[in-house]
Amino acid sequence: MKEIARLAVYNLYHRKLRTFLTLTGVVIGVASIVGLIGAAEGINSVITGEIEKFQSNVIAVVPGEFKLQFSPLSQYEGMKAGKLSERDVEEISKIPGAETVMPSVSSRVRVEYGGETMILTVFAADPEKFREIDTIGVLEGRYFRSGREVLLGYSVAKELFEKEIGIRKKVRINGVEFRVVGVMNKAGGLFRAFDTMIYVPKSSAKKYLELSGITEIDVKVEEGYDPGAVASRIEEKLKELRKGEKDFTVISPDFSRSIANQILSAMQILLGGIAGISFLVGAIGISNMMFTSVLERTREIGIMKAVGATRRQIMAIFLIESGVIGFFGGILGVVFGYGIGEGFLALRQYFVEKSGVQTVVERPHVLISPELVVAALLFSFAVGILAGAIPARRAADLQPAEALRYE
Amino acid sequence: MPVVECRNVWKIYEPKVPALRGINLKVDSGEFISIVGPSGCGKSTLLNLMGCLDVPTRGRVLIGGCDTRKLGDAELSRLRREKIGFVFQFFNLIPALTVLENVVLPTVFSGRKDPKKAKKLLEAVGLGSKLRRKPAELSGGERQRVAIARALVNDPEVVLADEPTGNLDSETGAAILDLLSSLNRETGVTLVLITHDPEVAKRAERIIYMKDGKIVREVRK
Ligand SMILES: Nc1ncnc2c1ncn2[C@@H]1O[C@H](COP(=O)(O)OP(=O)(O)OP(=O)(O)O)[C@@H](O)[C@H]1O
Ligand SMILES: [Mg+2]
């Protein structure tokens, strides 16, 4: 048996070009499948990571029925005000597990600084509650307390205006002068929208900016309570108050995740389809190579049978050959697949940046799970063996005299 | 008991080409037989059947008294390996393997790899210095000597040679024939030789004349 295996490896070595070509077919097939799936996994993990990074115990209630859109958390602007009431806040506060309930109002306002004017979103809430609920944190200065104090999102302070805005500077909001008391940390990623907002006390918004009503209710869930369960209690309660009509949306961490997952699985199906097709092409390539290579050697099979090789020994030689090709092709395919995946992601990044569509800023990298590696290796090994076995069997079943006559 | 026996052997190729039509032949141990006849009369077909490289359409081939019709792949392979050595007109060496490896090959398949024996045989046929060459680097006569060494490596009872000199010039051919007939004389291995050449045929103890798939005459010296 050892000698038979050596013969097989020997054959591979002595037909370098054929071995190389066949191997290339396997590598392409495996690499494309591993690369694309790995890339999809990478994107998946970045998005899931983003969602998990923030507010895993904060539930947001917004007016209007939420429609599936690509970037759920940057939809503040489109929401109509006025559908949430003080009554809703009171009722939510009574739900066990609702530790802090923060009604807020946001609106588009004119912000002037250093001769420049921008239209930005102002977010107004109770100072105490805001400090409790906020997960982004303050980079410089402090949270707002009262009066005409404003806290700036990271981008507002550092990037949007020609001149950076530091603390103690004065900005005009809808013509009213406010003093900058702090700058938030950079939220980035899916939460980039927070960086372009400004934050003021709710009372000041009412007094100086004539902003009232409630456009969002944020609920911090007490430790030990399941945010998902609390979210559904809130949903039930609000529905009850509205006599069954659902003109609001409860965004729980689960909700965000499930929307992200829907998008991701759509993407994975697409990529999986592409990868599947490329593997099919690869598999046909392998089979074709194996087929011609075995046919080419029909005469050799005849010689081996004439000097006493059994059918099984001949099969073993060819199976080892094609198995080795399948196996090493699989390994190389995984390695090259990593490269292909990275290339694909780089290309994707380029187009995303060019179009400016998406809010994901962290660049995803290929993620190759052990399961993917094992599956890819098994698959290419199996395809290699099968592709070799069928023609080898046909040749081994010939009478030696016939095989020897083969040109 | 004959080494090889054919009993009323027919071979009909598709579609309806009767290559052999009722061959009866006994080959005794240690004999040197030659088979002659015009091209297409069925000589190669007969030799292939005697060597279990093909199966007859009708009749039986017995090797050492054993009916080959009853044997499966494993037993037939074993017969080819242990009792029969083949020498072909076109050498039929494996191009990727060296001279030595080609000769060792049958012992690999029998599970008793024996490079020493292979080397000894190659030395005996005068190729001791070319063990590591590839077949493509040898002359026709040298290749045929490699094939002969390969045929002998498992100590067969019979060597079947199908026009072993057909592809060689007369001088080289004569040397190969000398080698084969001396092997027959010295080791007692049975030798069945196909040839076109009446001079070559005359070196055998028995000459079988074939025509149209039949044995038409036998001459014994
Ligand atoms: N595989 C085959 N299929 C069909 N016909 C065949 C096959 N092999 C041989 N034949 C035919 O059988 C007959 C005998 O062929 P064979 O090769 O035995 O002749 P031969 O005596 O060896 O001839 P040569 O001296 O030219 O080698 C020929 O008519 C040949 O065409
Ligand atoms: Mg012939």
XYZ file of C-alpha atoms and ligand atoms in Angstrom:
660
model
C 0.000 0.000 0.000
C 2.831 2.337 0.863
C 4.368 1.646 -2.531
C 1.060 2.316 -4.263
C 0.778 5.665 -2.496
C 4.329 6.473 -3.498
C 3.504 5.629 -7.082
C 0.565 8.031 -6.970
C 2.600 10.886 -5.532
C 5.330 10.072 -8.013
C 2.862 10.415 -10.871
C 1.762 13.796 -9.603
C 5.345 14.932 -9.396
C 6.233 13.705 -12.843
C 3.342 15.365 -14.549
C 3.944 18.739 -13.050
C 2.087 20.741 -15.645
C -1.032 18.632 -15.478
C -0.893 18.562 -11.697
C -0.466 22.308 -11.664
C -3.412 22.914 -13.974
C -5.701 20.587 -12.097
C -4.635 22.109 -8.814
C -5.377 25.563 -10.196
C -8.912 24.483 -11.010
C -9.467 23.274 -7.451
C -7.839 26.334 -5.914
C -10.039 28.724 -7.890
C -13.177 26.861 -6.935
C -12.352 26.682 -3.233
C -10.867 30.177 -3.037
C -13.934 31.843 -4.468
C -16.266 30.096 -2.074
C -14.062 30.704 0.971
C -13.305 34.285 -0.019
C -16.875 35.364 -0.554
C -18.302 33.606 2.466
C -15.407 34.851 4.607
C -16.041 38.408 3.412
C -19.739 38.141 4.188
C -18.898 36.803 7.651
C -16.506 39.697 8.166
C -19.136 42.290 7.297
C -21.596 40.449 9.488
C -19.315 40.539 12.494
C -18.531 44.248 12.081
C -22.194 45.192 11.985
C -23.167 42.914 14.849
C -20.231 44.242 16.840
C -21.339 47.827 16.220
C -24.826 47.133 17.397
C -23.627 45.342 20.468
C -21.153 48.035 21.361
C -23.800 50.593 22.268
C -26.914 50.791 24.334
C -27.497 47.152 24.850
C -29.812 48.092 27.722
C -31.504 51.125 26.203
C -34.848 50.912 24.449
C -36.032 53.734 22.210
C -39.652 54.490 21.410
C -40.248 56.617 18.328
C -43.464 57.775 16.694
C -44.649 56.305 13.428
C -44.518 52.735 12.281
C -40.988 51.842 11.398
C -40.401 50.617 7.876
C -37.439 48.404 7.092
C -34.721 50.729 5.936
C -31.032 50.309 5.667
C -29.882 52.427 8.539
C -32.513 52.433 11.267
C -30.707 54.687 13.698
C -30.332 57.712 11.463
C -34.039 58.121 10.866
C -34.707 60.835 13.425
C -35.218 63.521 10.835
C -38.116 61.873 9.094
C -40.188 61.236 12.222
C -43.302 63.292 12.804
C -43.516 64.875 16.259
C -46.486 64.873 18.553
C -47.626 61.298 18.600
C -45.972 60.471 21.893
C -47.420 62.031 25.038
C -46.645 62.675 28.727
C -49.204 59.986 29.447
C -47.078 57.469 27.525
C -44.064 58.474 29.611
C -45.984 58.008 32.837
C -47.286 54.628 31.845
C -43.909 53.400 30.678
C -42.378 54.528 33.996
C -44.725 52.144 35.781
C -43.438 49.112 33.900
C -41.101 47.033 36.072
C -37.555 47.176 34.768
C -37.926 50.649 33.282
C -35.271 52.354 35.379
C -34.957 55.709 33.661
C -37.556 57.003 31.222
C -36.409 59.993 29.236
C -38.723 61.849 26.888
C -36.907 64.009 24.403
C -37.627 66.285 21.511
C -35.475 66.791 18.493
C -35.722 69.110 15.567
C -33.751 70.690 12.794
C -32.265 74.001 13.819
C -29.970 76.666 12.394
C -26.574 76.685 14.050
C -24.181 79.617 13.506
C -20.541 79.751 14.451
C -17.681 81.861 13.166
C -19.713 83.293 10.350
C -20.853 79.819 9.142
C -24.396 78.461 9.298
C -25.411 74.797 9.383
C -28.738 73.050 9.662
C -28.321 70.433 12.392
C -30.466 68.299 14.656
C -30.883 69.441 18.225
C -31.741 66.857 20.825
C -33.354 68.165 23.994
C -33.783 66.128 27.176
C -33.761 66.314 30.932
C -30.108 66.852 32.030
C -30.153 64.252 34.831
C -31.749 61.558 32.720
C -29.573 62.303 29.750
C -26.462 61.794 31.837
C -27.810 58.489 33.092
C -28.808 57.120 29.757
C -26.002 58.382 27.539
C -23.457 55.713 26.591
C -21.245 57.838 24.370
C -19.748 59.973 27.103
C -18.167 63.388 27.235
C -14.752 63.954 25.697
C -14.187 67.534 26.863
C -16.055 69.659 29.400
C -19.253 68.317 30.939
C -22.909 67.481 30.305
C -25.434 70.345 30.028
C -27.256 71.357 33.235
C -29.604 74.248 32.645
C -30.121 77.511 30.821
C -28.490 78.242 27.507
C -25.923 75.445 27.665
C -25.168 73.184 24.720
C -23.268 69.910 24.377
C -21.864 69.267 20.897
C -21.559 66.005 19.028
C -18.004 65.100 18.125
C -18.284 65.979 14.429
C -20.067 69.218 15.135
C -17.189 70.401 17.319
C -14.282 68.967 15.356
C -15.230 68.551 11.731
C -18.305 70.315 10.424
C -17.277 73.891 10.902
C -14.258 75.493 9.332
C -13.073 76.485 12.799
C -13.080 73.857 15.531
C -15.500 74.705 18.344
C -14.000 74.425 21.821
C -15.723 74.598 25.188
C -16.784 78.016 26.528
C -17.309 79.195 22.942
C -20.634 80.757 21.967
C -22.840 79.407 19.189
C -26.165 80.749 17.948
C -29.058 78.327 17.690
C -31.985 79.725 15.694
C -30.507 83.136 16.522
C -30.258 82.548 20.292
C -26.840 82.480 21.868
C -25.850 79.261 23.719
C -22.598 78.484 25.514
C -20.708 75.275 24.664
C -20.156 73.316 27.885
C -18.884 70.058 26.449
C -18.021 67.882 23.487
C -19.120 64.235 23.219
C -16.910 61.293 22.394
C -16.943 60.034 18.869
C -19.695 57.450 18.427
C -18.813 56.545 14.843
C -19.940 53.459 13.021
C -23.634 52.820 12.818
C -24.126 55.548 15.407
C -22.394 58.237 13.436
C -25.631 60.248 13.385
C -25.089 61.100 17.058
C -21.844 62.850 16.192
C -23.604 65.441 14.049
C -26.179 66.390 16.679
C -26.206 68.999 19.424
C -27.706 68.455 22.874
C -29.524 70.972 25.114
C -31.708 70.856 28.251
C -35.372 70.244 27.495
C -36.488 73.285 29.472
C -34.188 75.577 27.516
C -35.400 74.142 24.227
C -38.919 75.052 25.197
C -38.036 78.491 26.460
C -35.581 79.686 23.820
C -36.238 77.496 20.785
C -39.976 77.004 21.184
C -39.589 73.225 20.975
C -42.182 71.145 22.785
C -43.802 67.755 22.527
C -42.047 64.420 22.555
C -40.341 62.911 19.539
C -38.633 60.021 21.287
C -38.742 58.211 24.596
C -35.585 56.431 25.708
C -35.840 53.813 28.405
C -32.908 52.470 30.344
C -33.564 48.922 31.501
C -32.688 48.079 35.069
C -30.003 45.495 35.541
C -31.342 41.991 35.901
C -34.265 42.641 33.536
C -34.355 41.299 30.016
C -34.425 44.275 27.612
C -36.413 42.237 25.097
C -39.116 41.450 27.638
C -39.289 45.056 28.825
C -39.543 46.222 25.221
C -42.519 43.995 24.562
C -44.207 45.173 27.772
C -43.767 48.752 26.548
C -45.165 47.843 23.171
C -48.219 46.205 24.708
C -48.826 49.137 27.018
C -48.635 51.733 24.262
C -50.919 49.713 22.035
C -53.393 49.465 24.868
C -53.322 53.239 25.301
C -53.978 53.656 21.594
C -56.752 51.092 21.513
C -54.717 48.695 19.407
C -53.459 51.154 16.843
C -49.728 50.973 16.284
C -48.379 54.390 15.291
C -45.076 54.030 17.116
C -42.044 51.782 17.039
C -40.145 50.259 19.939
C -36.496 49.862 19.019
C -34.863 47.339 21.321
C -31.323 46.056 20.878
C -32.922 42.861 19.538
C -34.903 44.857 17.033
C -31.820 46.582 15.646
C -30.017 43.303 15.510
C -32.826 41.539 13.729
C -32.982 44.248 11.079
C -29.237 44.075 10.604
C -29.489 40.304 10.373
C -32.171 40.494 7.731
C -29.939 42.660 5.615
C -26.972 40.416 6.266
C -28.727 37.202 5.432
C -29.952 38.663 2.167
C -26.371 39.536 1.396
C -25.140 36.104 2.405
C -27.635 34.367 0.187
C -26.450 36.472 -2.714
C -22.779 35.857 -2.011
C -23.400 32.198 -1.290
C -25.079 31.927 -4.671
C -22.117 33.489 -6.422
C -19.726 31.266 -4.505
C -21.806 28.182 -5.231
C -21.764 28.890 -8.929
C -18.049 29.487 -8.929
C -17.507 26.257 -7.069
C -19.663 24.422 -9.550
C -17.514 25.827 -12.317
C -14.445 24.778 -10.338
C -15.829 21.298 -9.773
C -16.586 20.854 -13.447
C -13.058 22.026 -14.175
C -11.583 19.488 -11.766
C -13.687 16.667 -13.163
C -12.715 17.591 -16.674
C -9.026 17.643 -15.792
C -9.211 14.359 -13.964
C -11.205 12.839 -16.748
C -8.762 13.723 -19.487
C -5.794 12.883 -17.326
C -7.118 9.412 -16.609
C -8.136 8.828 -20.226
C -4.686 9.896 -21.335
C -3.284 7.199 -19.160
C -5.584 4.389 -20.227
C -2.645 2.707 -21.891
C -0.625 3.035 -18.716
C -3.458 1.402 -16.833
C -3.309 -1.415 -19.385
C 0.413 -1.832 -18.763
C -0.071 -1.939 -15.017
C -2.784 -4.542 -15.350
C -0.633 -6.596 -17.711
C 2.144 -6.732 -15.127
C -0.316 -7.795 -12.467
C -2.005 -4.766 -10.891
C -5.466 -5.485 -9.546
C -8.430 -3.279 -10.184
C -8.262 -2.112 -6.601
C -4.605 -1.193 -6.800
C -5.238 0.891 -9.893
C -8.200 2.589 -8.266
C -6.073 3.290 -5.214
C -3.397 4.986 -7.307
C -5.889 7.274 -8.975
C -7.873 7.979 -5.847
C -4.754 8.934 -3.951
C -3.715 11.175 -6.826
C -7.004 12.977 -7.077
C -7.428 13.038 -3.304
C -4.030 14.682 -2.870
C -4.946 17.258 -5.499
C -8.298 17.862 -3.843
C -6.744 18.190 -0.401
C -3.859 20.492 -1.270
C -6.073 22.400 -3.665
C -8.398 22.895 -0.725
C -5.639 24.185 1.540
C -4.288 26.562 -1.088
C -7.850 27.545 -1.889
C -8.426 28.601 1.710
C -5.232 30.665 1.686
C -6.007 32.326 -1.642
C -9.627 32.655 -0.617
C -8.515 34.889 2.225
C -6.779 37.100 -0.314
C -9.766 37.120 -2.642
C -12.069 38.034 0.228
C -9.819 40.878 1.322
C -9.650 42.102 -2.248
C -13.406 41.959 -2.511
C -13.809 43.926 0.715
C -11.281 46.524 -0.397
C -13.208 46.960 -3.632
C -16.468 47.199 -1.742
C -14.966 49.772 0.613
C -13.846 51.816 -2.349
C -17.325 51.917 -3.858
C -18.976 52.561 -0.519
C -16.686 55.500 0.130
C -17.201 56.826 -3.365
C -20.975 56.733 -3.070
C -21.081 57.776 0.583
C -24.125 55.614 1.147
C -23.354 53.696 4.224
C -22.710 54.536 7.824
C -20.348 51.720 8.645
C -16.936 53.246 8.973
C -14.913 50.433 10.428
C -13.446 48.479 7.536
C -14.551 44.826 7.641
C -11.989 42.039 7.279
C -12.379 38.494 6.053
C -13.481 36.134 8.783
C -12.757 32.471 8.127
C -14.314 30.200 10.691
C -12.898 26.722 11.399
C -16.178 25.276 10.135
C -15.693 27.033 6.831
C -12.160 25.660 6.515
C -13.241 22.115 7.353
C -16.197 22.303 4.988
C -14.053 23.687 2.161
C -11.398 20.992 2.631
C -13.912 18.173 2.807
C -15.715 19.479 -0.223
C -12.665 19.815 -2.429
C -11.337 16.464 -1.217
C -14.652 14.834 -2.085
C -14.907 16.513 -5.472
C -11.320 15.548 -6.251
C -11.886 11.915 -5.313
C -15.167 11.641 -7.178
C -13.827 13.335 -10.265
C -10.894 10.922 -10.299
C -12.820 7.825 -9.305
C -15.336 7.780 -12.111
C -12.923 7.732 -15.057
C -10.395 5.576 -13.155
C -13.051 2.993 -12.560
C -13.984 2.974 -16.181
C -10.390 2.467 -17.202
C -9.768 -0.180 -14.551
C -12.807 -2.126 -15.732
C -11.458 -2.409 -19.270
C -9.831 -5.632 -20.318
C -6.065 -4.983 -20.239
C -5.837 -5.788 -23.945
C -8.317 -3.046 -24.729
C -6.619 -0.553 -22.457
C -3.300 -1.332 -24.114
C -4.730 -0.636 -27.554
C -5.903 2.833 -26.472
C -4.125 5.605 -28.350
C 0.211 -30.601 -17.117
C 0.443 -27.901 -19.809
C 1.416 -24.401 -18.652
C -1.199 -22.889 -20.939
C -3.963 -24.669 -22.741
C -6.530 -23.377 -25.212
C -9.639 -25.453 -25.767
C -11.729 -24.585 -28.786
C -11.124 -20.874 -28.275
C -13.102 -18.326 -30.285
C -12.760 -14.585 -30.233
C -15.305 -12.536 -32.079
C -14.832 -8.792 -31.982
C -17.788 -6.495 -32.304
C -19.334 -6.267 -34.811
C -18.878 -9.859 -35.927
C -15.159 -9.978 -36.647
C -14.114 -13.573 -35.978
C -10.454 -13.129 -35.056
C -10.055 -16.666 -33.671
C -12.063 -19.627 -34.838
C -11.652 -22.667 -32.650
C -8.052 -22.738 -31.450
C -6.758 -25.826 -29.667
C -3.249 -25.524 -28.276
C -1.233 -26.941 -25.423
C 1.985 -25.329 -24.271
C 4.158 -27.525 -22.085
C 6.510 -26.360 -19.432
C 9.913 -25.312 -20.740
C 8.868 -25.273 -24.378
C 9.917 -22.624 -26.890
C 7.085 -22.100 -29.351
C 6.800 -19.618 -32.162
C 3.594 -18.517 -33.810
C 3.719 -17.274 -37.407
C 1.147 -16.208 -39.941
C 0.024 -13.329 -42.123
C -0.940 -10.019 -40.628
C -4.439 -10.012 -39.180
C -4.608 -13.803 -38.761
C -5.166 -13.505 -35.010
C -1.719 -14.053 -33.477
C -1.878 -11.140 -31.052
C -5.434 -11.953 -30.141
C -4.392 -15.503 -29.236
C -1.442 -14.339 -27.172
C -3.605 -11.858 -25.265
C -6.027 -14.642 -24.388
C -3.185 -16.907 -23.280
C -1.917 -14.127 -21.047
C -5.319 -13.322 -19.516
C -5.271 -9.831 -20.975
C -8.604 -10.552 -22.626
C -11.399 -13.100 -22.410
C -12.482 -15.513 -25.164
C -15.941 -15.262 -26.666
C -16.205 -19.041 -26.594
C -14.016 -21.890 -25.337
C -11.614 -21.927 -22.436
C -8.138 -20.888 -21.538
C -6.487 -22.890 -18.765
C -3.418 -21.673 -16.933
C -1.678 -24.448 -15.047
C -4.844 -26.497 -15.413
C -7.019 -23.778 -13.911
C -10.013 -22.575 -15.898
C -9.704 -18.793 -16.197
C -13.411 -18.335 -16.893
C -14.085 -18.963 -13.237
C -11.649 -16.395 -11.923
C -12.352 -12.888 -10.712
C -10.215 -9.795 -11.098
C -8.037 -10.513 -8.083
C -7.173 -14.075 -9.206
C -6.586 -13.058 -12.815
C -4.270 -10.271 -11.677
C -2.444 -12.787 -9.585
C -1.996 -15.133 -12.554
C -0.681 -12.280 -14.685
C 1.645 -11.329 -11.891
C 2.967 -14.705 -10.881
C 2.761 -17.017 -13.876
C 2.990 -14.819 -16.940
C 5.513 -12.331 -18.258
C 4.686 -10.140 -21.234
C 6.982 -8.600 -23.816
C 5.318 -6.293 -26.347
C 6.293 -5.021 -29.751
C 6.034 -1.420 -28.557
C 7.815 -2.070 -25.240
C 5.014 -0.602 -23.123
C 7.216 0.853 -20.426
C 5.858 3.564 -18.142
C 7.525 6.766 -19.304
C 7.480 8.579 -15.954
C 9.338 5.776 -14.195
C 13.049 5.031 -14.435
C 14.391 1.793 -15.896
C 14.791 0.292 -12.447
C 11.356 1.435 -11.286
C 9.716 -0.066 -14.360
C 11.255 -3.420 -13.563
C 10.410 -3.194 -9.861
C 6.757 -2.350 -10.632
C 5.387 -5.933 -10.886
C 6.934 -6.773 -7.509
C 5.224 -3.692 -6.043
C 1.863 -4.978 -7.198
C 2.557 -8.400 -5.737
C 3.344 -6.758 -2.408
C 6.944 -8.006 -2.311
C 8.950 -5.098 -3.621
C 12.301 -6.435 -4.732
C 14.712 -3.845 -6.162
C 17.697 -6.185 -5.699
C 16.212 -8.767 -8.004
C 15.280 -6.082 -10.515
C 18.819 -4.775 -10.478
C 20.278 -8.224 -10.940
C 18.034 -8.845 -13.949
C 18.912 -5.489 -15.485
C 22.594 -6.316 -15.049
C 21.967 -9.664 -16.700
C 20.453 -7.970 -19.769
C 23.370 -5.551 -19.899
C 21.720 -2.438 -18.493
C 23.406 -2.325 -15.102
C 24.756 1.137 -15.814
C 21.458 2.685 -16.926
C 19.209 2.010 -13.967
C 18.272 5.631 -13.397
C 17.513 6.506 -17.004
C 14.038 7.117 -18.315
C 12.746 4.866 -21.133
C 12.808 7.843 -23.496
C 16.577 8.061 -23.021
C 17.168 4.506 -24.239
C 17.466 2.914 -27.674
C 14.772 0.533 -28.898
C 16.896 -2.545 -28.151
C 17.640 -1.281 -24.653
C 13.962 -0.607 -24.009
C 13.075 -4.122 -25.073
C 15.682 -5.479 -22.689
C 14.098 -3.496 -19.894
C 10.744 -5.022 -20.862
C 12.270 -8.506 -20.768
C 13.739 -7.888 -17.328
C 10.311 -6.686 -16.208
C 8.667 -9.820 -17.619
C 11.053 -11.993 -15.608
C 11.091 -10.212 -12.282
C 8.315 -12.270 -10.707
C 9.776 -15.597 -11.966
C 6.957 -16.412 -14.398
C 6.301 -19.848 -15.817
C 5.764 -18.529 -19.283
C 6.971 -15.484 -21.203
C 4.637 -14.320 -23.967
C 6.416 -12.150 -26.514
C 4.423 -10.406 -29.259
C 6.829 -9.495 -32.063
C 9.512 -8.372 -29.630
C 11.870 -7.649 -32.521
C 9.277 -6.042 -34.778
C 10.394 -2.545 -33.926
C 14.120 -3.199 -33.964
C 16.766 -3.404 -36.673
C 17.907 -6.930 -37.527
C 21.105 -6.839 -35.531
C 19.456 -5.562 -32.367
C 16.574 -7.939 -32.985
C 18.964 -10.872 -33.188
C 20.515 -9.888 -29.877
C 17.096 -9.754 -28.229
C 16.239 -13.174 -29.646
C 19.510 -14.577 -28.368
C 18.645 -13.210 -24.976
C 15.178 -14.758 -24.972
C 16.252 -18.157 -26.260
C 19.153 -18.354 -23.847
C 16.748 -17.551 -21.028
C 14.555 -20.405 -22.206
C 17.529 -22.760 -22.335
C 19.142 -21.718 -19.105
C 16.231 -21.031 -16.778
C 13.706 -23.334 -18.370
C 11.077 -20.622 -18.651
C 8.420 -21.414 -21.246
C 8.553 -19.051 -24.202
C 5.822 -18.245 -26.710
C 6.997 -15.926 -29.450
C 5.044 -14.266 -32.225
C 6.954 -13.292 -35.314
C 6.670 -12.519 -38.983
C 10.150 -13.687 -39.722
C 10.517 -17.372 -40.756
C 14.201 -17.312 -39.783
C 13.282 -16.189 -36.304
C 10.538 -18.790 -36.071
C 12.984 -21.546 -36.872
C 14.810 -21.046 -33.604
C 11.824 -22.461 -31.747
C 11.248 -26.159 -30.989
C 7.750 -25.949 -32.327
C 6.317 -23.645 -34.970
C 2.596 -22.940 -35.155
C 1.268 -21.644 -38.478
C -1.934 -19.620 -38.323
C -4.319 -18.347 -40.977
C -7.711 -16.664 -40.701
C -8.041 -17.332 -37.008
C -7.118 -21.001 -37.221
C -4.034 -23.108 -36.654
C -3.283 -24.587 -40.060
C -0.010 -26.389 -39.449
C 2.384 -27.349 -36.679
C 6.030 -28.207 -37.141
C 8.100 -29.825 -34.410
C 11.856 -30.008 -34.621
N -10.289 -4.667 -30.665
C -10.595 -5.138 -31.863
N -11.798 -4.863 -32.385
C -12.145 -5.322 -33.589
N -11.365 -6.075 -34.340
C -10.140 -6.394 -33.876
C -9.700 -5.931 -32.615
N -8.439 -6.404 -32.420
C -8.129 -7.135 -33.522
N -9.138 -7.113 -34.372
C -9.190 -7.827 -35.649
O -8.955 -9.184 -35.399
C -8.129 -9.728 -36.386
C -6.891 -10.323 -35.746
O -6.082 -9.300 -35.177
P -4.680 -9.568 -34.506
O -4.186 -8.301 -33.944
O -4.807 -10.708 -33.592
O -3.804 -9.987 -35.770
P -2.255 -10.317 -35.841
O -2.149 -11.685 -36.372
O -1.619 -10.043 -34.540
O -1.764 -9.288 -36.907
P -0.341 -8.534 -36.998
O 0.621 -9.542 -37.509
O -0.586 -7.464 -37.980
O -0.014 -8.048 -35.637
C -7.825 -8.604 -37.356
O -8.705 -8.726 -38.460
C -8.108 -7.388 -36.601
O -8.561 -6.370 -37.454
Mg -0.185 -8.673 -33.784
